[in-house]
XYZ file of C-alpha atoms in Angstrom:
692
model
C 0.000 0.000 0.000
C 3.095 2.191 -0.171
C 3.446 2.833 3.608
C 6.820 2.780 5.231
C 7.979 0.567 8.007
C 11.113 0.264 10.043
C 13.093 -2.996 9.747
C 16.218 -4.552 11.184
C 18.170 -6.345 8.395
C 20.879 -9.057 8.400
C 23.073 -10.215 5.505
C 24.030 -13.938 5.301
C 26.414 -15.316 2.651
C 25.180 -18.212 0.400
C 27.471 -21.061 -0.722
C 26.959 -23.912 -3.144
C 27.422 -27.496 -2.132
C 30.931 -27.374 -3.299
C 31.581 -24.409 -1.098
C 31.663 -21.822 -3.786
C 30.212 -18.441 -2.699
C 27.167 -17.771 -4.761
C 25.633 -14.649 -3.073
C 23.928 -13.220 0.035
C 20.677 -13.789 1.833
C 19.053 -10.608 3.334
C 16.801 -11.226 6.281
C 14.484 -8.326 7.401
C 12.696 -8.131 10.734
C 9.825 -5.618 11.175
C 10.767 -3.155 13.968
C 8.226 -0.422 13.281
C 6.461 -0.651 16.667
C 9.746 -0.826 18.529
C 11.054 2.294 16.715
C 7.905 4.213 17.473
C 8.139 3.269 21.120
C 11.752 4.418 21.218
C 10.850 7.782 19.689
C 8.098 8.336 22.222
C 10.468 7.462 25.018
C 13.049 9.935 23.688
C 10.448 12.673 23.478
C 9.380 12.055 27.040
C 13.020 12.033 28.133
C 13.668 15.364 26.374
C 10.550 16.873 27.958
C 11.607 15.668 31.390
C 15.080 17.126 30.853
C 13.620 20.491 29.820
C 11.322 20.638 32.833
C 14.078 19.535 35.203
C 16.494 22.172 33.855
C 14.046 25.006 34.522
C 12.996 24.269 38.083
C 14.639 26.179 40.938
C 15.618 23.036 42.824
C 18.473 20.624 42.150
C 17.206 17.209 40.958
C 19.328 14.054 41.172
C 18.509 10.501 40.087
C 20.641 7.996 41.979
C 20.999 4.236 41.751
C 21.145 2.082 44.849
C 24.878 2.755 45.215
C 24.449 6.505 45.169
C 25.755 6.937 41.651
C 24.245 9.839 39.736
C 22.292 8.654 36.702
C 20.630 12.021 36.089
C 21.275 15.592 37.324
C 19.575 18.782 36.090
C 21.242 22.061 35.275
C 20.515 23.528 38.743
C 22.272 20.547 40.380
C 25.456 21.258 38.434
C 25.478 25.028 39.128
C 24.598 24.515 42.797
C 27.605 22.220 43.352
C 29.937 24.058 40.952
C 30.295 21.299 38.336
C 30.367 21.700 34.600
C 27.260 20.595 32.716
C 26.875 16.785 32.491
C 29.944 16.075 34.616
C 27.983 14.750 37.595
C 26.538 11.831 35.581
C 28.217 8.596 36.651
C 29.735 10.190 39.754
C 29.346 8.664 43.190
C 27.614 11.544 44.891
C 29.435 10.819 48.133
C 32.854 10.400 46.478
C 32.377 13.393 44.161
C 32.484 15.740 47.133
C 34.519 13.658 49.542
C 37.896 13.786 47.752
C 38.326 17.499 48.710
C 38.059 16.818 52.436
C 40.954 14.898 54.022
C 39.193 14.888 57.391
C 36.746 12.327 55.986
C 33.498 14.250 56.439
C 30.578 12.274 54.953
C 28.554 13.604 52.024
C 26.114 14.971 52.551
C 27.234 16.155 55.973
C 24.063 15.689 57.926
C 22.497 13.523 60.514
C 20.645 11.696 57.739
C 22.502 9.371 55.356
C 20.556 9.496 52.077
C 22.431 6.536 50.533
C 21.229 4.259 53.298
C 17.732 5.668 52.926
C 17.814 4.968 49.182
C 18.901 1.404 49.657
C 16.213 0.822 52.237
C 13.570 2.454 50.062
C 12.767 5.087 52.713
C 11.016 8.358 51.929
C 12.556 11.425 53.638
C 10.862 14.833 53.499
C 12.574 18.262 53.968
C 15.567 17.110 55.862
C 18.344 19.603 56.510
C 21.774 18.798 55.135
C 25.008 20.526 54.226
C 26.380 19.947 50.731
C 29.798 21.104 49.561
C 30.592 22.721 46.262
C 33.523 21.513 44.238
C 35.589 24.476 45.593
C 34.786 23.443 49.161
C 32.146 26.115 49.887
C 29.406 24.732 52.147
C 25.821 24.966 50.897
C 22.931 24.530 53.316
C 20.145 22.445 51.828
C 16.640 21.180 52.396
C 16.409 17.674 50.842
C 13.630 15.254 49.991
C 13.787 11.855 48.277
C 11.398 9.388 46.627
C 12.262 5.732 45.744
C 12.093 4.451 42.123
C 10.640 0.963 41.448
C 10.531 -1.190 38.314
C 7.623 -3.293 39.010
C 8.261 -4.286 42.551
C 12.022 -4.018 42.299
C 13.732 -0.970 43.966
C 16.223 0.434 41.479
C 17.125 3.863 42.923
C 15.685 7.190 44.050
C 15.017 10.800 43.020
C 16.630 13.414 45.297
C 15.393 17.050 45.229
C 17.523 19.711 46.906
C 16.744 23.416 47.703
C 19.558 25.890 48.490
C 18.604 27.683 51.738
C 22.054 29.053 52.542
C 21.012 32.729 52.278
C 17.780 32.101 54.163
C 19.681 30.398 56.971
C 22.221 33.207 57.062
C 19.398 35.762 57.249
C 17.724 33.729 59.961
C 20.927 33.581 61.965
C 21.496 37.326 61.521
C 17.894 37.981 62.509
C 18.299 35.747 65.522
C 21.493 37.568 66.498
C 19.711 40.904 65.988
C 16.763 39.746 68.049
C 19.095 38.597 70.772
C 20.927 41.931 70.678
C 17.634 43.803 70.549
C 16.333 41.728 73.395
C 19.394 42.554 75.450
C 19.001 46.238 74.545
C 15.302 46.189 75.396
C 16.120 44.490 78.671
C 18.729 47.150 79.429
C 16.325 49.948 78.476
C 13.610 48.348 80.551
C 15.939 48.229 83.510
C 16.910 51.853 82.901
C 13.249 52.833 82.567
C 12.458 51.038 85.792
C 15.378 52.745 87.529
C 14.259 56.151 86.166
C 10.703 55.412 87.231
C 11.877 54.601 90.733
C 14.467 57.332 91.314
C 13.045 60.232 89.254
C 12.564 63.429 91.234
C 9.682 64.306 88.878
C 6.214 62.837 89.231
C 5.714 60.256 86.447
C 2.324 58.755 85.744
C 0.084 56.953 83.248
C -3.612 57.801 82.980
C -6.450 56.686 80.730
C -8.331 59.001 78.384
C -10.636 60.067 81.228
C -7.700 61.131 83.384
C -7.925 58.142 85.762
C -4.480 57.257 87.056
C -3.313 53.734 86.179
C 0.233 53.947 87.472
C 2.383 56.483 89.324
C 6.009 56.479 90.436
C 7.322 56.889 94.029
C 7.839 60.651 93.527
C 4.093 61.196 94.005
C 3.970 60.114 97.674
C 7.296 61.844 98.288
C 6.112 65.213 96.918
C 2.430 65.200 97.838
C 2.425 62.873 100.831
C -0.520 60.773 99.572
C -0.219 56.963 99.470
C -0.125 55.037 96.212
C -3.573 53.518 96.782
C -5.131 56.921 97.451
C -4.313 58.115 93.924
C -4.554 55.016 91.683
C -7.986 54.444 90.141
C -9.087 58.065 90.574
C -8.822 61.293 88.629
C -6.859 64.251 90.007
C -9.917 66.426 90.553
C -9.892 65.959 94.337
C -6.249 67.103 94.395
C -6.580 70.134 92.116
C -6.920 73.672 93.387
C -10.546 74.780 92.787
C -9.373 77.634 90.566
C -7.398 75.207 88.356
C -9.969 72.436 87.803
C -11.632 73.868 84.713
C -8.290 74.578 83.048
C -6.947 71.098 83.886
C -10.058 69.338 82.585
C -9.918 71.317 79.342
C -6.263 70.364 78.796
C -6.890 66.670 79.462
C -9.900 66.646 77.107
C -7.909 68.361 74.393
C -5.087 65.842 74.739
C -7.446 62.864 74.765
C -9.138 64.222 71.621
C -5.900 64.035 69.680
C -3.858 67.001 70.852
C -0.145 66.563 70.307
C 1.290 67.623 73.647
C -0.001 68.960 76.915
C 2.070 71.601 78.698
C 0.649 73.764 81.469
C 0.794 74.467 85.197
C -1.666 73.854 87.992
C -1.701 73.300 91.746
C -2.200 70.030 93.668
C -3.122 69.792 97.332
C -0.596 67.943 99.494
C -1.522 65.876 102.546
C -0.428 68.705 104.855
C -3.018 71.002 103.256
C -0.566 73.130 101.308
C -0.658 73.419 97.534
C 2.253 72.490 95.299
C 2.653 74.192 91.904
C 3.239 71.561 89.215
C 4.463 71.986 85.646
C 2.965 69.262 83.413
C 4.038 67.712 80.139
C 2.037 64.832 78.648
C 1.602 62.966 75.363
C -1.123 60.539 74.217
C -0.035 57.053 73.146
C -2.588 54.395 72.104
C -5.377 55.756 74.262
C -3.206 56.413 77.340
C -1.724 59.646 78.656
C 1.935 59.521 79.664
C 2.614 62.399 82.029
C 5.630 64.084 83.591
C 5.097 66.666 86.328
C 7.780 68.788 87.936
C 7.314 70.450 91.309
C 8.118 74.133 90.627
C 6.765 75.513 93.896
C 10.141 76.586 95.224
C 11.168 77.967 91.817
C 8.006 80.082 91.764
C 8.634 81.299 95.287
C 12.256 82.140 94.452
C 11.145 83.943 91.287
C 8.557 85.927 93.246
C 11.142 86.750 95.890
C 13.624 87.785 93.209
C 10.957 89.939 91.570
C 10.276 91.658 94.879
C 13.998 92.190 95.407
C 14.410 93.599 91.907
C 11.421 95.891 92.419
C 12.866 97.056 95.726
C 16.213 97.647 93.995
C 14.499 99.608 91.220
C 12.667 101.715 93.775
C 15.949 102.287 95.600
C 17.625 103.308 92.347
C 14.704 105.590 91.556
C 14.968 107.189 94.972
C 18.721 107.599 94.501
C 18.172 109.164 91.076
C 15.409 111.402 92.422
C 17.681 112.369 95.302
C 20.518 113.196 92.939
C 18.161 115.087 90.621
C 16.488 116.944 93.496
C 19.833 117.807 95.026
C 21.143 119.123 91.732
C 17.998 121.143 91.017
C 17.933 122.508 94.558
C 21.607 123.482 94.385
C 21.316 125.298 91.065
C 17.989 126.947 91.774
C 19.068 128.073 95.228
C 22.047 129.749 93.597
C 19.713 131.470 91.145
C 17.240 132.425 93.866
C 20.104 133.821 95.921
C 20.943 136.234 93.098
C 17.282 137.217 92.710
C 16.738 137.592 96.450
C 19.879 139.678 96.902
C 18.961 141.872 93.941
C 15.430 142.505 95.209
C 16.767 143.332 98.694
C 19.205 145.805 97.228
C 16.463 147.360 95.095
C 14.593 148.226 98.316
C 17.402 150.473 99.579
C 16.310 154.162 99.538
C 19.703 155.617 98.538
C 20.031 153.363 95.452
C 21.480 155.057 92.380
C 19.887 154.635 88.950
C 22.970 152.831 87.667
C 22.829 150.260 90.485
C 19.077 149.878 90.114
C 19.469 148.957 86.444
C 22.332 146.580 87.320
C 20.201 144.723 89.893
C 17.197 144.569 87.567
C 19.484 143.200 84.827
C 20.836 140.590 87.250
C 17.300 139.476 88.054
C 16.406 139.261 84.348
C 19.560 137.312 83.490
C 19.005 134.934 86.411
C 15.431 134.267 85.274
C 16.763 133.408 81.798
C 19.306 131.045 83.362
C 16.557 129.394 85.431
C 14.406 128.981 82.310
C 17.354 127.390 80.490
C 17.922 125.034 83.434
C 14.304 123.838 83.444
C 14.441 123.487 79.662
C 17.458 121.197 79.939
C 15.713 119.101 82.585
C 12.595 118.798 80.412
C 14.716 117.937 77.384
C 16.424 115.093 79.253
C 13.050 113.787 80.438
C 11.734 114.131 76.864
C 9.037 116.468 78.143
C 10.166 119.583 76.283
C 7.546 121.067 73.959
C 9.442 120.961 70.672
C 8.720 123.137 67.654
C 10.016 120.988 64.782
C 10.979 122.460 61.417
C 12.482 120.881 58.317
C 15.964 122.337 57.806
C 19.343 121.389 56.383
C 21.699 120.132 59.093
C 24.679 121.088 56.889
C 23.643 124.719 56.872
C 22.896 124.806 60.605
C 26.266 123.248 61.509
C 28.066 125.604 59.133
C 26.240 128.601 60.606
C 26.966 127.660 64.212
C 30.647 126.971 63.463
C 31.818 130.486 64.292
C 29.984 130.458 67.627
C 31.502 127.052 68.495
C 34.961 128.410 67.698
C 34.315 131.329 70.050
C 33.137 128.959 72.793
C 36.121 126.621 72.517
C 38.826 129.299 72.384
C 41.743 130.050 70.105
C 43.886 127.071 71.155
C 41.304 124.555 69.933
C 41.178 124.011 66.176
C 37.612 123.533 64.934
C 37.187 121.622 61.656
C 33.796 121.253 59.972
C 33.139 118.571 57.348
C 29.745 118.547 55.671
C 28.143 116.576 52.828
C 27.752 118.061 49.365
C 24.234 116.640 49.325
C 21.534 118.255 51.441
C 20.938 116.523 54.800
C 17.477 117.698 55.794
C 16.074 116.804 59.199
C 12.840 117.599 61.028
C 13.658 118.860 64.510
C 13.444 121.867 66.779
C 16.253 124.086 65.422
C 16.754 125.853 68.745
C 17.146 122.557 70.607
C 19.375 121.263 67.787
C 21.715 124.238 68.180
C 21.673 123.831 71.969
C 22.621 120.150 71.628
C 25.580 121.050 69.375
C 26.752 123.717 71.787
C 26.452 121.364 74.762
C 28.531 118.687 73.013
C 31.092 121.278 71.897
C 31.456 122.661 75.424
C 31.847 119.129 76.762
C 34.596 118.491 74.190
C 36.316 121.785 75.071
C 36.448 120.874 78.754
C 37.747 117.358 77.933
C 40.636 118.878 75.976
C 41.465 121.386 78.744
C 41.279 124.218 76.241
C 43.750 122.825 73.682
C 43.307 120.269 70.891
C 41.212 119.612 67.810
C 37.412 119.413 67.497
C 35.944 117.949 64.321
C 32.242 118.340 63.502
C 31.098 116.118 60.634
C 27.680 115.707 58.989
C 26.858 112.705 56.840
C 24.073 110.273 56.036
C 23.721 106.889 57.720
C 21.588 103.842 56.932
C 21.778 102.323 60.431
C 22.136 103.278 64.049
C 24.681 100.849 65.558
C 23.650 98.604 68.431
C 24.137 100.409 71.727
C 23.214 100.014 75.345
C 20.269 97.560 75.391
C 19.033 98.425 71.886
C 19.756 96.340 68.761
C 20.960 97.818 65.488
C 18.287 100.014 63.890
C 17.963 100.346 60.116
C 16.611 103.488 58.480
C 17.514 106.777 56.808
C 19.362 109.033 59.248
C 21.567 112.109 59.365
C 24.587 111.748 61.660
C 26.221 114.746 63.318
C 29.508 113.596 64.887
C 31.694 115.689 67.216
C 35.172 114.206 67.768
C 37.699 115.633 70.205
C 41.308 114.829 71.120
C 40.692 115.064 74.849
C 41.306 112.793 77.806
C 38.533 110.341 76.959
C 35.901 108.790 79.221
C 36.593 105.706 81.390
C 34.504 102.659 80.410
C 32.797 102.496 83.808
C 31.419 106.022 83.310
C 30.127 105.716 79.746
C 26.696 104.518 80.897
C 26.297 107.445 83.303
C 27.377 110.468 81.311
C 23.810 111.216 80.169
C 22.396 111.192 83.702
C 21.262 114.637 84.899
C 23.759 116.366 87.219
C 26.351 113.607 86.697
C 29.675 115.272 85.925
C 33.370 114.514 86.220
C 34.234 118.209 86.257
C 35.244 120.145 89.329
C 32.826 122.081 91.500
C 31.424 125.109 89.696
C 32.638 123.921 86.256
C 29.309 122.632 84.981
C 25.750 121.650 85.932
C 25.898 118.116 84.526
C 22.804 118.832 82.393
C 24.391 119.532 79.003
C 24.639 115.921 77.804
C 21.281 115.163 79.436
C 19.729 117.741 77.106
C 21.428 116.090 74.106
C 20.123 112.676 75.162
C 16.545 113.892 75.705
C 16.486 115.930 72.489
C 17.712 112.951 70.435
C 15.167 110.583 71.946
C 12.221 112.984 71.658
C 13.158 113.744 68.041
C 13.055 110.032 67.134
C 16.814 109.618 67.059
C 19.679 108.434 69.237
C 23.023 109.576 70.607
C 26.051 107.276 70.651
C 29.364 107.845 72.411
C 32.683 106.133 71.610
C 35.719 106.912 73.730
C 39.245 105.753 74.485
C 41.056 107.074 77.525
C 43.940 109.289 76.452
C 42.857 109.323 72.785
C 39.604 111.259 72.728
C 35.838 110.906 72.379
C 33.266 110.966 69.564
C 29.620 111.853 70.172
C 27.331 110.857 67.278
C 23.862 112.408 67.153
C 21.513 110.434 64.868
C 18.300 112.131 63.678
C 15.737 110.843 61.136
C 16.277 112.303 57.687
C 13.361 114.391 56.351
C 12.143 113.585 52.843
C 10.118 116.786 52.251
C 10.819 120.456 52.667
C 9.128 122.322 55.488
C 8.504 125.893 56.469
C 9.630 127.508 59.678
C 7.143 128.393 62.359
C 6.998 131.947 63.487
C 9.626 132.918 65.994
C 8.091 134.378 69.118
C 11.506 135.638 70.172
C 11.805 138.045 67.257
C 13.711 141.231 67.758
C 10.670 143.348 66.899
C 9.904 146.115 69.432
C 7.073 145.945 71.961
C 3.687 146.471 70.308
C 1.013 148.810 71.623
C -2.095 146.768 72.396
C -4.710 149.487 72.292
C -7.873 148.372 70.525
C -7.254 144.645 71.210
C -9.361 142.670 73.697
C -7.798 139.540 75.218
C -9.664 136.758 77.020
C -7.128 135.482 79.611
C -7.656 131.904 80.879
C -5.423 131.150 83.878
C -6.219 129.038 86.965
C -3.335 130.448 89.047
C -4.515 133.662 90.727
C -1.110 135.357 90.986
C -0.188 134.593 87.377
C -3.659 135.659 86.194
C -3.467 138.999 87.978
C 0.083 139.623 86.743
C -0.819 138.732 83.147
C -3.872 141.022 83.028
C -2.017 143.881 84.691
C 0.881 143.501 82.243
C -1.450 143.490 79.249
C -3.398 146.478 80.500
C -0.168 148.444 80.938
C 0.571 147.675 77.276
C -2.832 149.055 76.254
C -4.770 145.780 75.881
C -8.240 145.390 77.341
C -8.600 142.085 79.206
C -11.137 139.746 80.714
C -9.736 137.084 83.064
C -11.449 133.717 83.784
C -10.120 130.843 85.911
C -10.867 127.821 83.713
C -12.046 126.563 80.339
C -15.713 126.300 81.310
C -15.822 129.985 82.304
C -14.020 130.881 79.068
C -16.648 129.127 76.927
C -19.436 130.859 78.868
C -17.778 134.252 78.325
C -17.423 133.585 74.610
C -21.014 132.409 74.358
C -22.214 135.621 76.028
C -20.104 137.947 73.816
C -18.813 135.966 70.823
C -17.468 138.998 68.924
C -16.049 140.922 71.908
C -12.629 139.205 71.960
C -9.793 139.479 69.454
C -7.623 136.691 70.901
C -7.733 134.032 73.646
C -4.604 133.693 75.822
C -4.815 130.403 77.790
C -2.624 128.364 80.077
C -2.275 124.718 79.049
C -2.237 122.992 82.444
C -5.598 123.582 84.134
C -8.048 121.436 86.101
C -10.787 119.901 83.988
C -10.477 120.812 80.306
C -6.853 121.726 79.522
C -5.739 124.569 77.259
C -5.276 122.378 74.165
C -8.788 120.955 74.508
C -10.167 124.470 75.024
C -8.350 125.677 71.908
C -9.849 122.858 69.831
C -13.341 123.664 71.105
C -12.895 127.370 70.331
C -11.608 126.495 66.859
C -14.743 124.374 66.301
C -17.219 126.971 67.644
C -15.437 130.173 66.575
C -13.198 129.335 63.603
C -11.888 132.871 63.165
C -10.846 133.469 66.783
C -7.065 132.964 67.349
C -5.807 131.048 70.400
C -2.369 131.524 71.980
C -1.242 128.917 74.537
C 1.316 129.300 77.311
C 2.934 126.718 79.567
C 5.977 126.073 81.683
C 5.520 122.345 81.130
C 2.775 120.100 79.830
C 2.927 116.410 79.028
C 0.301 117.054 76.350
C 2.601 119.488 74.545
C 5.591 117.214 75.092
C 3.810 114.353 73.351
C 2.314 116.293 70.423
C 4.188 119.627 70.268
C 1.939 122.697 69.969
C -1.074 120.989 68.301
C -1.139 123.750 65.686
C -1.593 126.640 68.152
C 0.762 129.539 68.826
C 2.791 128.655 71.954
C 4.565 130.964 74.419
C 6.905 129.200 76.815
C 7.023 130.271 80.455
C 8.807 132.257 81.702
C 8.181 134.823 78.972
C 9.034 138.496 78.648
C 6.563 141.330 78.258
C 7.899 141.959 74.763
C 7.362 138.319 73.701
C 3.817 138.299 75.057
C 2.916 141.609 73.380
C 4.320 140.641 69.963
C 2.645 137.201 69.867
C -0.786 138.516 70.903
C -0.547 141.408 68.467
C 0.306 139.077 65.554
C -2.529 136.732 66.427
C -5.051 139.583 66.709
C -3.861 141.175 63.455
C -4.543 137.914 61.591
C -8.141 138.021 62.776
C -8.496 141.626 61.632
C -7.044 140.792 58.202
C -9.529 137.933 57.843
C -12.393 140.323 58.709
C -11.254 142.794 56.066
C -10.844 140.064 53.499
C -14.285 138.719 54.368
C -15.832 142.089 53.630
């Protein structure tokens, strides 16, 4: 039928009877089924080899003597053999020849060769194999016997490499042991801390019920362990602290991060201990640390009282020094005035002497006014009249006067900026501050040396005393001398009123105090740098003005006394003597006057005769409504009526200057009073004419 078949052929020679070779006889045997069976077997063998080479375990087939009849790729790589080289090897001998000490293969408590011969099945037994280079490999082994029919012919051995796993397990075990030792040590430390801590340690539930406390609780509060455990702290808390404590505990239990506050707990002896608490929530429990700060609080309170007492003592000392200085200087001035008035009473007094004594009284009054002005400037209570002016021009203008003050043996050098350095300050006080610093420098140089006055711009005021560095736009006026310098222990005192290192009668000790007060009240600062034997530099820092300004009218003009006839003045003065003197003075100058004692009476007088008065002349410091408040009310009710204010001192004026009103400082001269009132009244008359 044309199909093929597989045959096994044999060739046999043929001979005749006489032995002559006559040919061959070919005998064929049909082997088709056998060939097919062989092919199937080969295919199955190839498939088995492929599967075995791709599993992660080593697979061995051994005969009853332990000889390898099959080994997959993993078996060769695991033991370090080249491919196919394990076939025919005695598995025991293949590894044994590297080890002269005779260790069995595999090195384990279980002998697999014996198990194979006995037909035993072993599952996941631990063993140690050795690579060809001698490296140990830790294994998990299992075997299964192979039978042909009922005859045992060998076994299959599967091996898993667990070397890395075992190493990891050993490392983990070592780590656990180390960690266990560390935990044990930390536990012992925690227990020791718990026992010996001076702070109160405790664990409470979310409701604030104490679960555990350390021995510091009984030691600090005196209550026994059993009296606190199982309860909240409410019965211990000071009544004034319960609401705060409950709120903190609730906040912490609700998920707050940390509790930190103070409260008071009642001790067994009835006293209250102040406790500082810190607590954190962990898995529904509150872990708390409380420190007894009772003694710290008491020490702090005691220290505060001591510091307050020291401050009061220092204040009294300063007041004593200030009072003594004021009393000394004013008594000197009053002595001159008293002596002059006594001499004026003498009947045989000549006109020349009379004028001399009157001049002495006038000069002494001016000196007294200057003294009070310096005191007010130091205290930053001087009523300033700020103007915008160029510091360069003012320093240049006052240079000649400074040179006259210092004397011919002191060289005065002035260095100014090319660019304008405008400031907003009281020009009179500015000039006084420069003169005071120049006189101080002159005295430090004992009349001979060099004084340099420099003006420049600065972007910062250096850190000084207790103040940090201050950034801004400033003008710096620096006076540097070549004098004896100031010792370091006196630098912090040189601005104190009446503090001086000069001899008796050589100075009041108020010059630098005026500089200090003027700088502070003007929004600036004064800095001193000095080196003993080398000289001193005073630096006056004032805020730089960004806009031009106009000068206020100068009440001390050199204009002559003005006749006041035709001008009616409403005088508001609560002091009887001053009121009488003021009205009498004005009447002698030709003014008509009406004097009232306070602001309420002034408003009533104006309401009765609103057009009768040309100007209101009012003191600032009065009971009830002060002069500034009265001026504002008059401005609101009678917009065209001018108001002139006068004061020897007023904190209202010190804080906000003149509030836009004309201001006459006490003590004032008759000429100053007449000129200022006349100017104010003339403005009103000009407005009336313009209104017509």
